[in-house]
Amino acid sequence: MADIDKLIEASLQGDKLSTARLISMVERGDEHAPYIMEKIHPYSGNAYYIGVTGPPGAGKSTAVDRLVKLFCENGYSVGVIAVDPSSPFTGGALLGDRIRLTVKPKKKYDVFFRSMSAGKVMGGLARTTKEAARILDASGKQIIIIETVGVGQSELDIAQATDTVLVMIVPESGDSIQIMKAGLMEIADIFVINKADRPGVENILRAIEGLLERNIEVQQMLDESLRKPMDWKHPIFLTSAAFNRGIIELYQGIWGHHQHLQENSRLENRRKAQLKNELKHRIEIELSEVLWKNVVKGNNIEQLVTDIWQNSFDPQTAARKLVSEWLKEHRVEIATN
Ligand SMILES: Nc1nc2c(ncn2[C@@H]2O[C@H](COP(=O)(O)OP(=O)(O)OP(=O)(O)O)[C@@H](O)[C@H]2O)c(=O)[nH]1
Ligand SMILES: [Mg+2]
């Protein structure tokens, strides 16, 4: 453990190479991963987490690049995780400045970029993203940005891992039905219409405004117990990330949401709700592993598979029989409500 402890210590001191190595270990499901997470946990929880999601090619990375630069210029250290990017970070906005900075060094930007792809990650992208973000948080990064393509599960995961979610769409994103279908309405704290230099901005703006109004109406019709808090008015920002337009307003909008969360323990409540979800998920994983090992023990699974293969059983009947016999044998009483 001595080596790992040294690595953890260095990462906590802000050493980037050690941080990168810890993230790699967590990513590949290294046997030390749980130990790493246990050790760094007390040092995490200080960063502000921002999620950016939207369709492929919407300009998420371009906008993140610009935002990172603004955060840096305002003295923040930033960690960026891009989930399943189809195009790598260019570091464009920052790199441009670095070249200028070599002429007259003024500020040293503190940024850490990391890409992750589902194919390489062991044990689920949602878990790994969260763990990598926590490692960055513990290493002293004040702002963590997670970029993910919004086509499936990952945008729901991002809502579970961040404090402020930006949903980025483009004039070409089509009608409101598509936005609804993608489940983007539920998770957005801030809407960004990027590529506002292109035609169709008015249409998409009206579509989102319509959806937001309808959402308010629907909520008002619901029973109080089912209503979601409606205390946040979702802003819609128009940006042209490639041309650096509207980015300062967006930056301020993010801090606006941050301010909102500071009031009435909203941030604490949001994070606690996320932790509860994570805990539930992890209990399910732990339990299913324990059960699998125990239920299977003493049973000839290969034989059972052969029986299923030869159609003497169907898998569901076989599983039910196995589990109910195991429960009876161990006198386990399961509460069903
Ligand atoms: N016209 C226009 N093009 C833009 C704008 N912002 C980004 N782009 C271009 O859109 C393309 C995709 O940009 P990215 O930032 O890679 O988009 P992304 O959403 O990160 O893409 P993925 O991570 O692959 O989903 C690039 O060629 C950008 O130069 C914009 O405001 N206007
Ligand atoms: Mg990208």
Short mmCIF file of N, CA, C and O in Angstrom, two decimals, residues 67-126:
data_model
loop_
_atom_site.label_atom_id
_atom_site.label_comp_id
_atom_site.label_asym_id
_atom_site.label_seq_id
_atom_site.Cartn_x
_atom_site.Cartn_y
_atom_site.Cartn_z
N LEU A 67 -15.36 28.34 -21.53
CA LEU A 67 -15.72 28.51 -20.12
C LEU A 67 -14.51 28.27 -19.22
O LEU A 67 -14.27 29.01 -18.27
N VAL A 68 -13.75 27.24 -19.57
CA VAL A 68 -12.55 26.91 -18.78
C VAL A 68 -11.64 28.12 -18.73
O VAL A 68 -11.11 28.49 -17.68
N LYS A 69 -11.50 28.75 -19.87
CA LYS A 69 -10.62 29.92 -19.94
C LYS A 69 -11.13 31.02 -19.00
O LYS A 69 -10.35 31.64 -18.27
N LEU A 70 -12.43 31.24 -19.00
CA LEU A 70 -13.01 32.27 -18.12
C LEU A 70 -12.80 31.92 -16.64
O LEU A 70 -12.45 32.77 -15.83
N PHE A 71 -13.05 30.65 -16.33
CA PHE A 71 -12.84 30.23 -14.93
C PHE A 71 -11.39 30.47 -14.53
O PHE A 71 -11.10 30.99 -13.46
N CYS A 72 -10.47 30.10 -15.42
CA CYS A 72 -9.04 30.26 -15.12
C CYS A 72 -8.68 31.73 -14.95
O CYS A 72 -7.97 32.10 -14.02
N GLU A 73 -9.20 32.54 -15.86
CA GLU A 73 -8.88 33.97 -15.78
C GLU A 73 -9.39 34.59 -14.49
O GLU A 73 -8.86 35.58 -14.01
N ASN A 74 -10.43 33.97 -13.95
CA ASN A 74 -10.96 34.47 -12.68
C ASN A 74 -10.33 33.78 -11.47
O ASN A 74 -10.85 33.88 -10.36
N GLY A 75 -9.27 33.04 -11.76
CA GLY A 75 -8.47 32.50 -10.67
C GLY A 75 -8.88 31.12 -10.17
O GLY A 75 -8.38 30.67 -9.14
N TYR A 76 -9.77 30.44 -10.89
CA TYR A 76 -10.18 29.11 -10.45
C TYR A 76 -9.33 28.03 -11.11
O TYR A 76 -8.90 28.18 -12.25
N SER A 77 -9.15 26.93 -10.38
CA SER A 77 -8.54 25.76 -11.00
C SER A 77 -9.67 24.88 -11.51
O SER A 77 -10.74 24.80 -10.89
N VAL A 78 -9.44 24.21 -12.65
CA VAL A 78 -10.54 23.50 -13.31
C VAL A 78 -10.14 22.08 -13.72
O VAL A 78 -9.05 21.85 -14.22
N GLY A 79 -11.04 21.15 -13.50
CA GLY A 79 -10.87 19.79 -13.99
C GLY A 79 -11.97 19.50 -14.99
O GLY A 79 -13.13 19.83 -14.75
N VAL A 80 -11.61 18.92 -16.14
CA VAL A 80 -12.62 18.64 -17.16
C VAL A 80 -12.61 17.15 -17.49
O VAL A 80 -11.55 16.57 -17.73
N ILE A 81 -13.78 16.54 -17.48
CA ILE A 81 -13.89 15.14 -17.90
C ILE A 81 -14.85 15.09 -19.08
O ILE A 81 -15.98 15.56 -18.99
N ALA A 82 -14.38 14.55 -20.19
CA ALA A 82 -15.24 14.40 -21.36
C ALA A 82 -15.59 12.92 -21.49
O ALA A 82 -14.70 12.08 -21.59
N VAL A 83 -16.87 12.63 -21.46
CA VAL A 83 -17.32 11.24 -21.54
C VAL A 83 -17.65 10.90 -22.98
O VAL A 83 -18.46 11.58 -23.61
N ASP A 84 -17.01 9.86 -23.47
CA ASP A 84 -17.28 9.37 -24.82
C ASP A 84 -17.27 10.45 -25.89
O ASP A 84 -18.22 10.58 -26.67
N PRO A 85 -16.24 11.25 -25.94
CA PRO A 85 -16.23 12.31 -26.95
C PRO A 85 -15.95 11.72 -28.33
O PRO A 85 -15.14 10.79 -28.44
N SER A 86 -16.63 12.22 -29.32
CA SER A 86 -16.32 11.72 -30.66
C SER A 86 -15.16 12.53 -31.24
O SER A 86 -14.49 12.12 -32.17
N SER A 87 -14.94 13.71 -30.66
CA SER A 87 -13.77 14.48 -31.08
C SER A 87 -12.99 14.91 -29.84
O SER A 87 -13.59 15.26 -28.84
N PRO A 88 -11.68 14.86 -29.90
CA PRO A 88 -10.88 15.16 -28.71
C PRO A 88 -10.86 16.65 -28.42
O PRO A 88 -11.16 17.47 -29.29
N PHE A 89 -10.50 16.99 -27.19
CA PHE A 89 -10.32 18.40 -26.85
C PHE A 89 -9.14 18.95 -27.63
O PHE A 89 -8.11 18.31 -27.75
N THR A 90 -9.32 20.15 -28.13
CA THR A 90 -8.20 20.76 -28.83
C THR A 90 -7.44 21.68 -27.88
O THR A 90 -6.30 22.01 -28.11
N GLY A 91 -8.12 22.06 -26.80
CA GLY A 91 -7.51 23.04 -25.91
C GLY A 91 -7.39 24.38 -26.61
O GLY A 91 -6.62 25.24 -26.19
N GLY A 92 -8.17 24.53 -27.67
CA GLY A 92 -8.09 25.69 -28.55
C GLY A 92 -7.93 27.02 -27.86
O GLY A 92 -6.90 27.68 -27.98
N ALA A 93 -8.96 27.40 -27.09
CA ALA A 93 -8.96 28.72 -26.47
C ALA A 93 -7.75 28.90 -25.55
O ALA A 93 -7.12 29.95 -25.54
N LEU A 94 -7.43 27.83 -24.85
CA LEU A 94 -6.33 27.93 -23.89
C LEU A 94 -4.98 27.94 -24.59
O LEU A 94 -4.09 28.72 -24.27
N LEU A 95 -4.88 27.07 -25.57
CA LEU A 95 -3.62 26.94 -26.28
C LEU A 95 -3.25 28.27 -26.93
O LEU A 95 -2.11 28.72 -26.86
N GLY A 96 -4.26 28.89 -27.52
CA GLY A 96 -4.04 30.19 -28.15
C GLY A 96 -3.41 31.16 -27.17
O GLY A 96 -2.47 31.88 -27.49
N ASP A 97 -3.91 31.10 -25.96
CA ASP A 97 -3.40 32.00 -24.94
C ASP A 97 -2.02 31.63 -24.47
O ASP A 97 -1.22 32.50 -24.15
N ARG A 98 -1.79 30.33 -24.43
CA ARG A 98 -0.47 29.89 -23.97
C ARG A 98 0.60 30.42 -24.89
O ARG A 98 1.67 30.80 -24.46
N ILE A 99 0.27 30.41 -26.16
CA ILE A 99 1.27 30.90 -27.12
C ILE A 99 1.55 32.38 -26.84
O ILE A 99 2.70 32.79 -26.75
N ARG A 100 0.49 33.11 -26.60
CA ARG A 100 0.69 34.52 -26.27
C ARG A 100 1.41 34.67 -24.93
O ARG A 100 2.24 35.54 -24.75
N LEU A 101 1.04 33.76 -24.02
CA LEU A 101 1.63 33.86 -22.69
C LEU A 101 3.13 33.62 -22.68
O LEU A 101 3.82 34.11 -21.81
N THR A 102 3.58 32.84 -23.67
CA THR A 102 5.02 32.59 -23.69
C THR A 102 5.77 33.89 -23.97
O THR A 102 6.91 34.06 -23.57
N VAL A 103 5.08 34.80 -24.63
CA VAL A 103 5.71 36.10 -24.87
C VAL A 103 5.74 36.91 -23.57
O VAL A 103 6.77 37.42 -23.16
N LYS A 104 4.61 36.93 -22.94
CA LYS A 104 4.55 37.69 -21.69
C LYS A 104 3.77 36.91 -20.64
O LYS A 104 2.55 37.01 -20.55
N PRO A 105 4.45 36.03 -19.91
CA PRO A 105 3.73 35.19 -18.96
C PRO A 105 3.08 36.02 -17.85
O PRO A 105 3.74 36.82 -17.20
N LYS A 106 1.78 35.84 -17.72
CA LYS A 106 1.05 36.60 -16.71
C LYS A 106 0.48 35.66 -15.66
O LYS A 106 0.71 35.79 -14.49
N LYS A 107 -0.26 34.68 -16.18
CA LYS A 107 -0.98 33.79 -15.29
C LYS A 107 -0.65 32.36 -15.64
O LYS A 107 -0.45 32.04 -16.79
N LYS A 108 -0.66 31.51 -14.65
CA LYS A 108 -0.51 30.10 -14.94
C LYS A 108 -1.89 29.46 -14.76
O LYS A 108 -2.45 29.49 -13.68
N TYR A 109 -2.41 28.95 -15.86
CA TYR A 109 -3.72 28.31 -15.76
C TYR A 109 -3.59 26.93 -15.16
O TYR A 109 -2.69 26.18 -15.50
N ASP A 110 -4.50 26.60 -14.28
CA ASP A 110 -4.48 25.29 -13.63
C ASP A 110 -5.66 24.47 -14.14
O ASP A 110 -6.78 24.58 -13.64
N VAL A 111 -5.40 23.69 -15.18
CA VAL A 111 -6.46 22.89 -15.81
C VAL A 111 -6.04 21.44 -15.96
O VAL A 111 -4.86 21.16 -16.20
N PHE A 112 -7.00 20.56 -15.85
CA PHE A 112 -6.73 19.13 -16.06
C PHE A 112 -7.82 18.59 -16.97
O PHE A 112 -9.00 18.65 -16.65
N PHE A 113 -7.43 18.10 -18.14
CA PHE A 113 -8.40 17.52 -19.08
C PHE A 113 -8.29 16.00 -19.07
O PHE A 113 -7.20 15.45 -19.01
N ARG A 114 -9.42 15.35 -19.16
CA ARG A 114 -9.41 13.89 -19.20
C ARG A 114 -10.57 13.39 -20.06
O ARG A 114 -11.71 13.82 -19.87
N SER A 115 -10.30 12.47 -20.96
CA SER A 115 -11.37 11.86 -21.73
C SER A 115 -11.61 10.44 -21.24
O SER A 115 -10.68 9.77 -20.80
N MET A 116 -12.84 10.03 -21.31
CA MET A 116 -13.15 8.65 -20.92
C MET A 116 -14.09 8.05 -21.95
O MET A 116 -15.02 8.72 -22.39
N SER A 117 -13.85 6.80 -22.30
CA SER A 117 -14.82 6.21 -23.21
C SER A 117 -15.39 4.95 -22.60
O SER A 117 -14.70 4.20 -21.91
N ALA A 118 -16.67 4.77 -22.88
CA ALA A 118 -17.42 3.66 -22.27
C ALA A 118 -16.72 2.33 -22.50
O ALA A 118 -16.69 1.47 -21.63
N GLY A 119 -16.14 2.19 -23.68
CA GLY A 119 -15.52 0.92 -24.04
C GLY A 119 -14.35 0.53 -23.14
O GLY A 119 -14.08 -0.64 -22.95
N LYS A 120 -13.67 1.53 -22.58
CA LYS A 120 -12.46 1.24 -21.81
C LYS A 120 -12.70 1.17 -20.31
O LYS A 120 -11.82 0.78 -19.57
N VAL A 121 -13.88 1.59 -19.91
CA VAL A 121 -14.14 1.74 -18.48
C VAL A 121 -14.70 0.46 -17.87
O VAL A 121 -15.58 -0.18 -18.44
N MET A 122 -14.18 0.10 -16.71
CA MET A 122 -14.68 -1.09 -16.02
C MET A 122 -15.71 -0.69 -14.98
O MET A 122 -15.45 0.19 -14.17
N GLY A 123 -16.86 -1.31 -15.02
CA GLY A 123 -17.83 -1.12 -13.95
C GLY A 123 -18.75 0.06 -14.13
O GLY A 123 -19.22 0.62 -13.15
N GLY A 124 -18.98 0.44 -15.36
CA GLY A 124 -19.99 1.47 -15.61
C GLY A 124 -19.41 2.86 -15.68
O GLY A 124 -18.61 3.27 -14.86
N LEU A 125 -19.86 3.54 -16.71
CA LEU A 125 -19.35 4.88 -16.97
C LEU A 125 -19.79 5.88 -15.89
O LEU A 125 -19.01 6.73 -15.47
N ALA A 126 -21.02 5.74 -15.43
CA ALA A 126 -21.55 6.68 -14.44
C ALA A 126 -20.70 6.66 -13.18
O ALA A 126 -20.30 7.69 -12.66
#
